[in-house]
Coordinates of C-alpha atoms and ligand atoms in Angstrom, one line a residue:
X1 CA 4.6 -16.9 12.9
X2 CA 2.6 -17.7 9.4
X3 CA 3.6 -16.6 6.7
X4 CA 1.1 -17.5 3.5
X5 CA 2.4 -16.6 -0.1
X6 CA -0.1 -16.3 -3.0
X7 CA 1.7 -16.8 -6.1
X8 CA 1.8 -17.4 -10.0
X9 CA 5.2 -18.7 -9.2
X10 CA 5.5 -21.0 -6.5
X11 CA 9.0 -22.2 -7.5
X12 CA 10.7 -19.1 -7.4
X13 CA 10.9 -19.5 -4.0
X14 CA 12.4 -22.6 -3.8
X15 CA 15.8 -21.3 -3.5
X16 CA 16.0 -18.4 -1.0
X17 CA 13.3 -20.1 0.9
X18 CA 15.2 -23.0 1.5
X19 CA 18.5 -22.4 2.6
X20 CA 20.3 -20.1 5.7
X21 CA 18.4 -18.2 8.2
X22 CA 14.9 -19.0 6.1
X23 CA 15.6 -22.3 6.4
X24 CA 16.4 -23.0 10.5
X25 CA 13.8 -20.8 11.1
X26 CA 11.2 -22.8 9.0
X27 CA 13.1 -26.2 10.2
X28 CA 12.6 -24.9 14.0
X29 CA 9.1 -24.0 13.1
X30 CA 9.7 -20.6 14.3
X31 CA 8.6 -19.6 10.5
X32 CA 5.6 -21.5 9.3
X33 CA 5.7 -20.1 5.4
X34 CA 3.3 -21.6 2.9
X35 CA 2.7 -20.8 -0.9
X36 CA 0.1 -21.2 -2.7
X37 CA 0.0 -21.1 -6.5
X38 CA -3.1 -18.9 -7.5
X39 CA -3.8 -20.8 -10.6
X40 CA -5.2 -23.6 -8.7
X41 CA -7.6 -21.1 -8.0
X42 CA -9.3 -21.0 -11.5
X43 CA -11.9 -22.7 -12.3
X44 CA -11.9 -22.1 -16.4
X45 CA -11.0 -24.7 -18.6
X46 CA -7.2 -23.3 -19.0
X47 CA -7.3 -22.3 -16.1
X48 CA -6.5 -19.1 -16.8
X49 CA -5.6 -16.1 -14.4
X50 CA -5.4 -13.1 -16.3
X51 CA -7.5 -11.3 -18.9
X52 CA -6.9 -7.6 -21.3
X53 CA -7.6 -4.8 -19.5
X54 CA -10.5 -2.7 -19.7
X55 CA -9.6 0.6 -21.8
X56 CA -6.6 -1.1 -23.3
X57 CA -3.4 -0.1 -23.0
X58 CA -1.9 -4.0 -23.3
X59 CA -0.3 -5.9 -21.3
X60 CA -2.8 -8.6 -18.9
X61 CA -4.3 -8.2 -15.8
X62 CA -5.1 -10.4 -12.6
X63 CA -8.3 -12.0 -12.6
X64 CA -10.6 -10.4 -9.6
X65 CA -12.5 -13.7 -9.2
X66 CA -9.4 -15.8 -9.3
X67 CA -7.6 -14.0 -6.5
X68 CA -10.1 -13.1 -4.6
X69 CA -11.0 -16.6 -3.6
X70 CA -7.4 -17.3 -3.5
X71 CA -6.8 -14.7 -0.8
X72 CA -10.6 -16.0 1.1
X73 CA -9.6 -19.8 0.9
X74 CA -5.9 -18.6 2.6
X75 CA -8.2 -16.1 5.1
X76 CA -10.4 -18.6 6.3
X77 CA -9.6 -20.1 9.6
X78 CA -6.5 -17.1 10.0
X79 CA -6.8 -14.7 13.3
X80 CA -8.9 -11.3 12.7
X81 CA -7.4 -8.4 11.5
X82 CA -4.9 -10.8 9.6
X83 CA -2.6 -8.5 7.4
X84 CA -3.6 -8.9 3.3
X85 CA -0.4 -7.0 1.7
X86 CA -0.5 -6.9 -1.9
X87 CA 3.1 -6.1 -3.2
X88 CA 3.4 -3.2 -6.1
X89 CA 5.1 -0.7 -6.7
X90 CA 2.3 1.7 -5.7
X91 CA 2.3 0.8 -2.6
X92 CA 3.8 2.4 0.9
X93 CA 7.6 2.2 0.9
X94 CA 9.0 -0.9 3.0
X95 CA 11.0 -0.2 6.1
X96 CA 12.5 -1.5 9.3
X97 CA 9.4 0.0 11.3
X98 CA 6.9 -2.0 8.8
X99 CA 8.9 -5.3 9.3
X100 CA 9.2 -5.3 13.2
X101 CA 5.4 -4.7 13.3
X102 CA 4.3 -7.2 11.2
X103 CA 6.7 -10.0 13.1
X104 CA 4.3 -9.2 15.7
X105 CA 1.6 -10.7 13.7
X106 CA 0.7 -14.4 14.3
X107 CA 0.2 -14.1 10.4
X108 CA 0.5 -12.3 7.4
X109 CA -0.8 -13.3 4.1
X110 CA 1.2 -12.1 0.8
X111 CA 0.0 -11.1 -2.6
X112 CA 2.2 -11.0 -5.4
X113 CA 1.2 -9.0 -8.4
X114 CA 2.2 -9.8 -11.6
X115 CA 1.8 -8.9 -15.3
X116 CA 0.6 -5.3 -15.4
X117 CA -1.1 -5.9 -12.3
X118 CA -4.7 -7.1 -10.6
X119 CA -8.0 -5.9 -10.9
X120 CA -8.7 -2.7 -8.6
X121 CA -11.6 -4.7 -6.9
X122 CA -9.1 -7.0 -5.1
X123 CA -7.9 -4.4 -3.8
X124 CA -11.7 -2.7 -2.8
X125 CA -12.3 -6.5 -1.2
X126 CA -9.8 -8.4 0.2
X127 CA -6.3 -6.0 0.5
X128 CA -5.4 -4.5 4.3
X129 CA -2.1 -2.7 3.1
X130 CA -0.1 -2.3 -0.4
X131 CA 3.5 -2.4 0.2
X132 CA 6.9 -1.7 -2.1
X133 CA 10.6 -2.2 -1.5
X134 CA 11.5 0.5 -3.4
X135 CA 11.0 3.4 -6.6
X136 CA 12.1 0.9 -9.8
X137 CA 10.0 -1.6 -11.2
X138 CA 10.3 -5.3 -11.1
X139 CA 8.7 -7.8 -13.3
X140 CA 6.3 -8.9 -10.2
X141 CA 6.2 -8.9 -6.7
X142 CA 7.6 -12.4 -5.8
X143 CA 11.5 -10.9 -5.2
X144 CA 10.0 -8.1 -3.4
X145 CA 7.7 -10.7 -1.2
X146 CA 11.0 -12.5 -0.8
X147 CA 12.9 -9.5 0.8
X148 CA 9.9 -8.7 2.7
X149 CA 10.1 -12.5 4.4
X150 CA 13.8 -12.2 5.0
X151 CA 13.3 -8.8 6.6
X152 CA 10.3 -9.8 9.0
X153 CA 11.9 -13.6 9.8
X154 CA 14.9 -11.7 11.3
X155 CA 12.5 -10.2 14.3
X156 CA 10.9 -13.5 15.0
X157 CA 12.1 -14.2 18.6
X158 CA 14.5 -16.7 18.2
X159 CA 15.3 -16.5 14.3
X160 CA 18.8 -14.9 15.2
X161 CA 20.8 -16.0 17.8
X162 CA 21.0 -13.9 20.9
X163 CA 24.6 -12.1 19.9
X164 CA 23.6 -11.4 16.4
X165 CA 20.1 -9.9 18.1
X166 CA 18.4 -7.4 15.0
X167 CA 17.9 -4.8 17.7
X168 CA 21.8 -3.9 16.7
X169 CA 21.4 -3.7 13.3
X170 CA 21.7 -0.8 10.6
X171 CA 18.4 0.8 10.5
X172 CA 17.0 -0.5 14.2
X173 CA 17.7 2.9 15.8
X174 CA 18.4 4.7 12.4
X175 CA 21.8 4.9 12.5
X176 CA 23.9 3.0 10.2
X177 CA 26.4 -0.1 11.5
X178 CA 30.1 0.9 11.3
X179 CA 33.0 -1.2 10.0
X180 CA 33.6 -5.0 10.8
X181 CA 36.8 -7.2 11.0
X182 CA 37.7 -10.3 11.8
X183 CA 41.3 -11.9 11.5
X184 CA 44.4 -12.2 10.3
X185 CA 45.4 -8.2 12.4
X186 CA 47.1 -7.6 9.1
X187 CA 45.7 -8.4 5.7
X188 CA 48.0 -6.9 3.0
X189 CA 48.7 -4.1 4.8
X190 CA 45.8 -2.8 6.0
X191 CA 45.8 -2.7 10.2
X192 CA 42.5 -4.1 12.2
X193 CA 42.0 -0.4 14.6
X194 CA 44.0 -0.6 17.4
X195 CA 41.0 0.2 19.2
X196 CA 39.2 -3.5 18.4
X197 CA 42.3 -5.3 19.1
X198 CA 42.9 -3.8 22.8
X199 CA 39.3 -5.6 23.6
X200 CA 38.0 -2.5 25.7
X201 CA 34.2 -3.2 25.7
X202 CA 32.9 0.3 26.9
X203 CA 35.6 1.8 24.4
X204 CA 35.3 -0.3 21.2
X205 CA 31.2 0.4 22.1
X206 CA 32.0 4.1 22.5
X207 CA 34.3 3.9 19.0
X208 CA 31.7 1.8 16.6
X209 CA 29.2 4.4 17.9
X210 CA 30.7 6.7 16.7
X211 CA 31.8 5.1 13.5
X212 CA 28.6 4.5 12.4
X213 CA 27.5 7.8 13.2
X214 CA 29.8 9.2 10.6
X215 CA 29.5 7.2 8.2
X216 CA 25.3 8.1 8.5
X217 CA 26.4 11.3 8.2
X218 CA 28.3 11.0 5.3
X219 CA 25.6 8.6 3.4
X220 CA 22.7 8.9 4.6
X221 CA 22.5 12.1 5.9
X222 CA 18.3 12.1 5.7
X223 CA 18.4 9.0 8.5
X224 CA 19.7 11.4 10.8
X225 CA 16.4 13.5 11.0
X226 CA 14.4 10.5 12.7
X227 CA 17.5 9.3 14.7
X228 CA 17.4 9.4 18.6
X229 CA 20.6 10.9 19.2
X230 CA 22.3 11.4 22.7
X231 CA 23.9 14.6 23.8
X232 CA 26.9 13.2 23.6
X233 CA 26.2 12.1 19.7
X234 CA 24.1 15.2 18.7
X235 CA 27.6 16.8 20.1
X236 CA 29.8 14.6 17.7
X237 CA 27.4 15.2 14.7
X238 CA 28.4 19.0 15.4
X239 CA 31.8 18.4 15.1
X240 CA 31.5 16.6 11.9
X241 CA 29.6 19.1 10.7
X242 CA 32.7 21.5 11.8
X243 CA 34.7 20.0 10.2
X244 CA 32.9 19.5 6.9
X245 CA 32.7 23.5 7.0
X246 CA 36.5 24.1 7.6
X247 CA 37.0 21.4 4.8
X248 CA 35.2 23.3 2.3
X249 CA 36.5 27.0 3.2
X250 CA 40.1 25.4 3.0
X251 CA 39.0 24.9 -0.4
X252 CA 37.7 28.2 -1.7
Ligands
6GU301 CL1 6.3 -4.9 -4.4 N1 6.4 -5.1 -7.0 C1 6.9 -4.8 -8.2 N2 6.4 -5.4 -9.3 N3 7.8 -3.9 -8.4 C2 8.3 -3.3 -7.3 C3 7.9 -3.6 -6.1 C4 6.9 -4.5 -5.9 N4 8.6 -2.9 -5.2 C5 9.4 -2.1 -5.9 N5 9.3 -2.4 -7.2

């Protein structure tokens, strides 16, 4: 898969695009991630990129002309339909859904916004989706591109090995993972469950299950709503919801 990166800041990326998972999946050229920097882009004597908005209100904005031929030079030569995502804040909220379907791309090109943002006609010409990590504000969207690489990379076939596969993760069937351990048994006091050290494989699946089920209950109850639950687990939510009513009687 490509990944292409338009940028005022090419080297922030240096660092988390360069080491772990990011990196032996760019090294195995499962991940084929290129940045650009948009300034070479402008064709003005500074070479600048931004300009005062229109109405005021201060701050800068993001040149139309400059980005726009950015994001066409990157376009041409990429499939069809290849996804433009400008990151802001206004746009649709991230999510494990959105990341699976764009590792089905054969590539993506990313916009990262910056200042207090880019002219409304990048948008009207070039843009296919506007996408944010989350409701706060960061000072532009390379972090936010950043976390939307890691989070697609990790469904590129191959990216993860086989045991770690990201169909088991938190979030892939919207329940949340429950505890880990690993050794010594004991670690200043506190036991590993029994349950993990007898090495039962339909019972430790049985128990994590239903680990993770509570602790979704308990915090992130609004996960549960879209969560494919079996009769079995719709069952168990019941009793936690039991016992969550006895608790707060007993306290009345
Ligand atoms: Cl994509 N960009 C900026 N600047 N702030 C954000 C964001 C993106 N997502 C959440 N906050």
């Amino acid at each position: 898969m490509r990944i292409d990166i338009l940028t005022l800041f090419p080297g922030m990326f240096e660092g988390p695009m360069t080491e772990s998972m990011l990196w032996k999946a760019r090294d195995r050229h499962l991940l084929d991630l290129r940045l650009h920097d948009i300034r070479d882009y402008s064709t003005s004597k500074h070479r600048a990129v931004d300009d005062t908005p229109y109405g005021g209100g201060g701050g800068m904005v993001m040149k139309p002309d400059v980005v726009t031929v950015a994001v066409e030079a990157v376009l041409n030569g990429a499939p069809p339909d290849t996804p433009v995502i400008l990151m802001t804040p206004q746009g649709r909220l991230f999510s494990h859904e959105i990341a699976v379907s764009l590792a089905r791309q054969q590539q993506v090109i990313i916009l990262c916004g910056h200042y207090e943002g880019i002219d409304e006609r990048v948008n009207a010409l070039v843009v296919t989706d506007e996408i944010s990590i989350g409701d706060y504000v960061l000072t532009g969207g390379e972090l936010a591109a950043m976390v939307v690489v890691d989070a697609v990379a990790r469904h590129i076939p191959g990216v993860l090995g086989a045991e770690g596969g990201a169909d088991r993760d938190s979030h892939a069937d919207g329940i949340l993972e429950g505890p880990q351990y690993t050794r010594p048994p004991v670690f200043r006091g506190l036991s590993v469950p029994q349950v993990l050290q007898d090495g039962n494989h339909d019972t430790i699946k049985r128990w994590r299950r239903e680990l993770g089920l509570r602790r979704t209950w308990l915090r992130r109850p609004d996960l549960l709503l879209k969560a494919s639950l079996t009769e079995d687990e719709q069952y168990l939510l019941a009793t936690f919801a039991d016992e969550d009513a006895r608790k707060s009687n007993a306290s009345k």
